[in-house]
C-alpha positions in Angstrom: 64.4 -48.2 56.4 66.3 -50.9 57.8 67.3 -51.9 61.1 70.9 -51.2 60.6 70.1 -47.6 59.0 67.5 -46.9 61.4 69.9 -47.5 64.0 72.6 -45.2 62.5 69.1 -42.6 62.7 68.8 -43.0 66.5 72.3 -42.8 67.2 73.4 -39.3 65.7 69.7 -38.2 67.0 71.2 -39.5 71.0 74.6 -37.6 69.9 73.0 -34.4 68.5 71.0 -34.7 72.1 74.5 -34.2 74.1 75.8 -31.9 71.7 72.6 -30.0 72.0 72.6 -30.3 76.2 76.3 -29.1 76.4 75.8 -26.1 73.9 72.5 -25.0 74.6 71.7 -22.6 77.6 69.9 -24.2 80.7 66.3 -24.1 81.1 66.7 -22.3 84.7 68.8 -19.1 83.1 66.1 -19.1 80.4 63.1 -19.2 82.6 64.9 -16.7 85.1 65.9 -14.7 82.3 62.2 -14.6 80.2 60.7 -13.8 83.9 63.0 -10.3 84.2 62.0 -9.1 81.0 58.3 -9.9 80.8 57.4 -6.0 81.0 59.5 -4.7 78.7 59.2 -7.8 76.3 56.2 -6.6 74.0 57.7 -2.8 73.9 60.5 -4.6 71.8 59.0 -7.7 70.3 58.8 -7.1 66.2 60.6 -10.0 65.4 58.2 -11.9 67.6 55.6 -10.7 66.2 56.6 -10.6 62.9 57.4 -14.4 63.0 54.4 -15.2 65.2 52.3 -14.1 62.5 53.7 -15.6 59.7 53.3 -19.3 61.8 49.1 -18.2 62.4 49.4 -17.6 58.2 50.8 -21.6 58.2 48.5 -23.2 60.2 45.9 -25.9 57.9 42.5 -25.8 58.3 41.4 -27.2 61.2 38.9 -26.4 64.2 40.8 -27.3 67.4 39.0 -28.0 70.5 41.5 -27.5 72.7 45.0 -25.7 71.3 48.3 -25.4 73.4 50.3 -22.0 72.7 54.1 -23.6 74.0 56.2 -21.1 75.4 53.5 -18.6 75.6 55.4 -15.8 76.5 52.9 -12.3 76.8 50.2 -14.4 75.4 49.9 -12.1 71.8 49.5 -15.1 70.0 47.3 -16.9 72.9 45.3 -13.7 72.3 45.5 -14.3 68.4 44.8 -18.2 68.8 41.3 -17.7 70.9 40.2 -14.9 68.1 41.0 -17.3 65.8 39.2 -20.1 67.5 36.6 -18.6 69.9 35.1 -21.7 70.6 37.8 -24.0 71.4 40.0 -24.3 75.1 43.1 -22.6 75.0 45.8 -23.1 77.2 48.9 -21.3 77.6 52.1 -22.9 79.1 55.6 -21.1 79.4 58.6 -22.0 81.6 59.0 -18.6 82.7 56.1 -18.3 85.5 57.0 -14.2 85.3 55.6 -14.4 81.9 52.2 -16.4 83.0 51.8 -13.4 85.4 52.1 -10.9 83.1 49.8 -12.7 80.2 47.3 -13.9 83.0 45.3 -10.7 83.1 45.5 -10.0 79.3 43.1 -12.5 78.5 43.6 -15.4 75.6 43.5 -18.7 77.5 41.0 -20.2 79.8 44.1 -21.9 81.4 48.0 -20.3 82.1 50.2 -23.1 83.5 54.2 -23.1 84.2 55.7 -26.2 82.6 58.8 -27.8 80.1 58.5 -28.3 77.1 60.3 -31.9 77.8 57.9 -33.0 80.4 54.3 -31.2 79.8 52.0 -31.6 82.7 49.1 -32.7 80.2 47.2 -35.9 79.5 47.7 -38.0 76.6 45.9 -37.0 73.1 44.4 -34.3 75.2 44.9 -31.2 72.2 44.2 -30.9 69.2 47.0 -28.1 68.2 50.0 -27.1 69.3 51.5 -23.5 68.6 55.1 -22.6 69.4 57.0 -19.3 68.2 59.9 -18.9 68.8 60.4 -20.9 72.3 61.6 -24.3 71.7 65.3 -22.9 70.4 65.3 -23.2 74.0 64.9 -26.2 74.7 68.2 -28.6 75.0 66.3 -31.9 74.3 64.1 -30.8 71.2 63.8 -34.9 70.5 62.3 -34.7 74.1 59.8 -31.4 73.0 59.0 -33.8 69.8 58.2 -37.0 72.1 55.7 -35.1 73.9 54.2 -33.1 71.3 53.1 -36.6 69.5 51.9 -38.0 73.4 49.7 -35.1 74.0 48.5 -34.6 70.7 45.0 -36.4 69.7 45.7 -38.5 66.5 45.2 -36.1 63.8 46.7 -33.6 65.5 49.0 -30.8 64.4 52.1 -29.3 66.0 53.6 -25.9 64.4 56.3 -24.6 65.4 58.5 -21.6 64.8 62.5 -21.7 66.2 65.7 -20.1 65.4 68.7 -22.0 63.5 72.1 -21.3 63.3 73.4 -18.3 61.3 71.0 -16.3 63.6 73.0 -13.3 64.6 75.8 -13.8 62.6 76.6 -10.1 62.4 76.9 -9.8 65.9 79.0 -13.1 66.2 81.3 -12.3 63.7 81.8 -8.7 64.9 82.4 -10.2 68.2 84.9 -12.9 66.8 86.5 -9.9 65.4 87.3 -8.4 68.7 88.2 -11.5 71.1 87.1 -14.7 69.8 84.7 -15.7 73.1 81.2 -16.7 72.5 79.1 -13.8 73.0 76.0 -14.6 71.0 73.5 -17.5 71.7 74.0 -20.9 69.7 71.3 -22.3 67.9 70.6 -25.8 66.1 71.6 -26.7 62.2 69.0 -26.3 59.7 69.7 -30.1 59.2 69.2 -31.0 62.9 65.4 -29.8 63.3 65.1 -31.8 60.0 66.8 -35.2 61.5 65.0 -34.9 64.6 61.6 -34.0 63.0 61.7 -37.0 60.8 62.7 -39.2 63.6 59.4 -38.3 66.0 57.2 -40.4 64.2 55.4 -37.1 63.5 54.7 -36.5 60.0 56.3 -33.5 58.1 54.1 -31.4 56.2 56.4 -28.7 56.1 59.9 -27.8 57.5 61.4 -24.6 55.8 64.0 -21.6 56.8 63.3 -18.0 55.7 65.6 -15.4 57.0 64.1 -12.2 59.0 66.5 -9.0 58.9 66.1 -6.0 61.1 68.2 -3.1 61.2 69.2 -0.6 64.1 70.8 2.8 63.7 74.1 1.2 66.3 75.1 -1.7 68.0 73.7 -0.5 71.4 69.9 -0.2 70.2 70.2 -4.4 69.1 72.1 -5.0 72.2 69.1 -3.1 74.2 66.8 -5.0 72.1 68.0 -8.2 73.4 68.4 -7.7 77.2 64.6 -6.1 76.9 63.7 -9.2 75.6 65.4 -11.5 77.6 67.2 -13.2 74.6 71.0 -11.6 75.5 74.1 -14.3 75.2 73.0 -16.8 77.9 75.4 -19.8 77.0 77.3 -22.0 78.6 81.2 -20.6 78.5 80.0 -16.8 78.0 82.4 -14.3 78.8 82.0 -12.9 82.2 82.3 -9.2 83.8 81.5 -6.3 82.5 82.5 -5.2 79.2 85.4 -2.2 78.6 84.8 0.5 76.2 87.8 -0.1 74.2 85.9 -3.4 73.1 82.1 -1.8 72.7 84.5 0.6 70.8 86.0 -2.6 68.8 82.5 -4.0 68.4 81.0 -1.1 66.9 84.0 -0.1 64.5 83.8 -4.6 63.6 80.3 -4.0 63.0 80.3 -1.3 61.1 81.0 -3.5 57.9 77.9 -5.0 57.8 75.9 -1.1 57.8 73.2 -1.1 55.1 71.3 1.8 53.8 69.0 0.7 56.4 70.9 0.9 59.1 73.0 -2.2 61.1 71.5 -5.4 60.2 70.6 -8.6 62.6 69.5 -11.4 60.7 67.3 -14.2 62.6 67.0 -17.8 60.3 63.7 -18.8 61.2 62.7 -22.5 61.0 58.8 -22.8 60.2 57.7 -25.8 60.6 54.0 -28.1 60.2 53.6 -31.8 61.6 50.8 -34.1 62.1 50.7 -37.1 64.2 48.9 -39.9 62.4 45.5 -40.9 62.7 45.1 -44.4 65.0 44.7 -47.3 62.8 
């Protein structure tokens, strides 16, 4: 690559950064957000779990000695990472401290601590793996979450992650754009962004694809449900505030309604899986 290319590289990654930080929800909202719905999370969690899974189906073959679950959540998959690896250190880190005390007395990790993403309170090349489903959609400055990832990480090391994309929802956005244009559904990176960024960590790719994950409801208010239980409802920046009427949950359903499947109502989620590996030392 040269200078003047590489350059044109950093740039858009700094402008994608603001883009990102405007657009994106703050951390605080998240983390307060997460925190309410830690006991009803797991009660409603399939696409967590189904997408959690298929990230432990992706990881290489490796024996970690210590492993960081990011964004730990419940701890299901801290729980699934220490069956996994019974002999390594687990720790599990989430922004959301309500979400620590919940997955504290569950088991999984030898150690449950509240931190970012952006800034983890952990020493350099101190894991060996780093698991993240569906938490670092999240984060504002994912360059930042990539920065770190290749600081903590031993060389060798390997970072999988699983995140959202845009097109997530687009059911419900579209339905809602129907009704009165405002933004009621959370926005989520480009496809093309997670690539850019990824290749611009000094990580190496090993794997970076989207698969789609459809579930389907019988009506709107069972998805809407959903997302309040899991603490995932429209927390971005310019969000319409106040309650909602009933002529417009009446809009919304009747807008919806064109999407119905034999299935029921469906909610697509565009899931980003993704493997990286920070190079050995020379």
């Amino acid at each position: 690559m040269t200078d003047l290319s590489h350059c044109a590289v950093l740039k858009a990654v700094k402008q994608q950064q603001a883009s990102d930080q405007h657009l994106l929800p703050d951390k605080r909202q998240v983390a307060a957000s997460f925190s309410r719905a830690a006991s009803s999370y797991d009660s409603v969690a399939d696409l967590q779990r189904a997408v959690g899974t298929a990230l432990i189906s992706r990881l290489p073959d490796l024996v970690p000695s210590r492993w960081l679950d990011l964004g730990s959540g419940t701890g299901c998959f801290s729980r699934v990472l220490a069956q996994n690896f019974p002999q390594s250190e687990g720790v599990a880190l989430d922004l959301a401290e309500g979400m620590l005390r919940y997955a504290r007395p569950l088991g999984g990790a030898a150690h449950y601590v509240a931190g970012d993403a952006e800034n983890l309170p952990l020493r350099d090349a101190s894991v060996d793996l780093m698991f993240s489903s569906l938490a670092v959609q999240w984060c504002p400055d994912f360059a930042a979450v990539l920065s770190e990832a290749g600081r903590v990480l031993k060389p060798g090391g390997v970072f999988v992650f699983a995140s959202l994309c845009a097109g997530t929802l687009f059911e419900l956005r579209d339905s809602w754009q129907a009704v009165d244009g405002l933004v009621h559904v959370n926005r989520f990176r480009e496809r093309d962004d997670y690539q850019r960024l990824c290749a611009a960590s000094g990580l190496a790719i090993s794997r970076l694809e989207v698969r789609p994950h459809v579930l389907h409801y019988p009506d709107v208010r069972s998805l809407t449900h959903e997302l309040k239980a899991l603490g995932a409802h429209n927390i971005n920046p310019g969000r319409p505030g106040g309650l909602t009427g009933r002529a417009r949950i009446k809009a919304l359903m009747d807008a919806y309604e064109a999407f119905r499947q034999e299935q029921g109502l469906p909610a697509t989620y565009q899931v980003v899986y993704a493997v990286l590996t920070k190079p050995d030392a020379d």
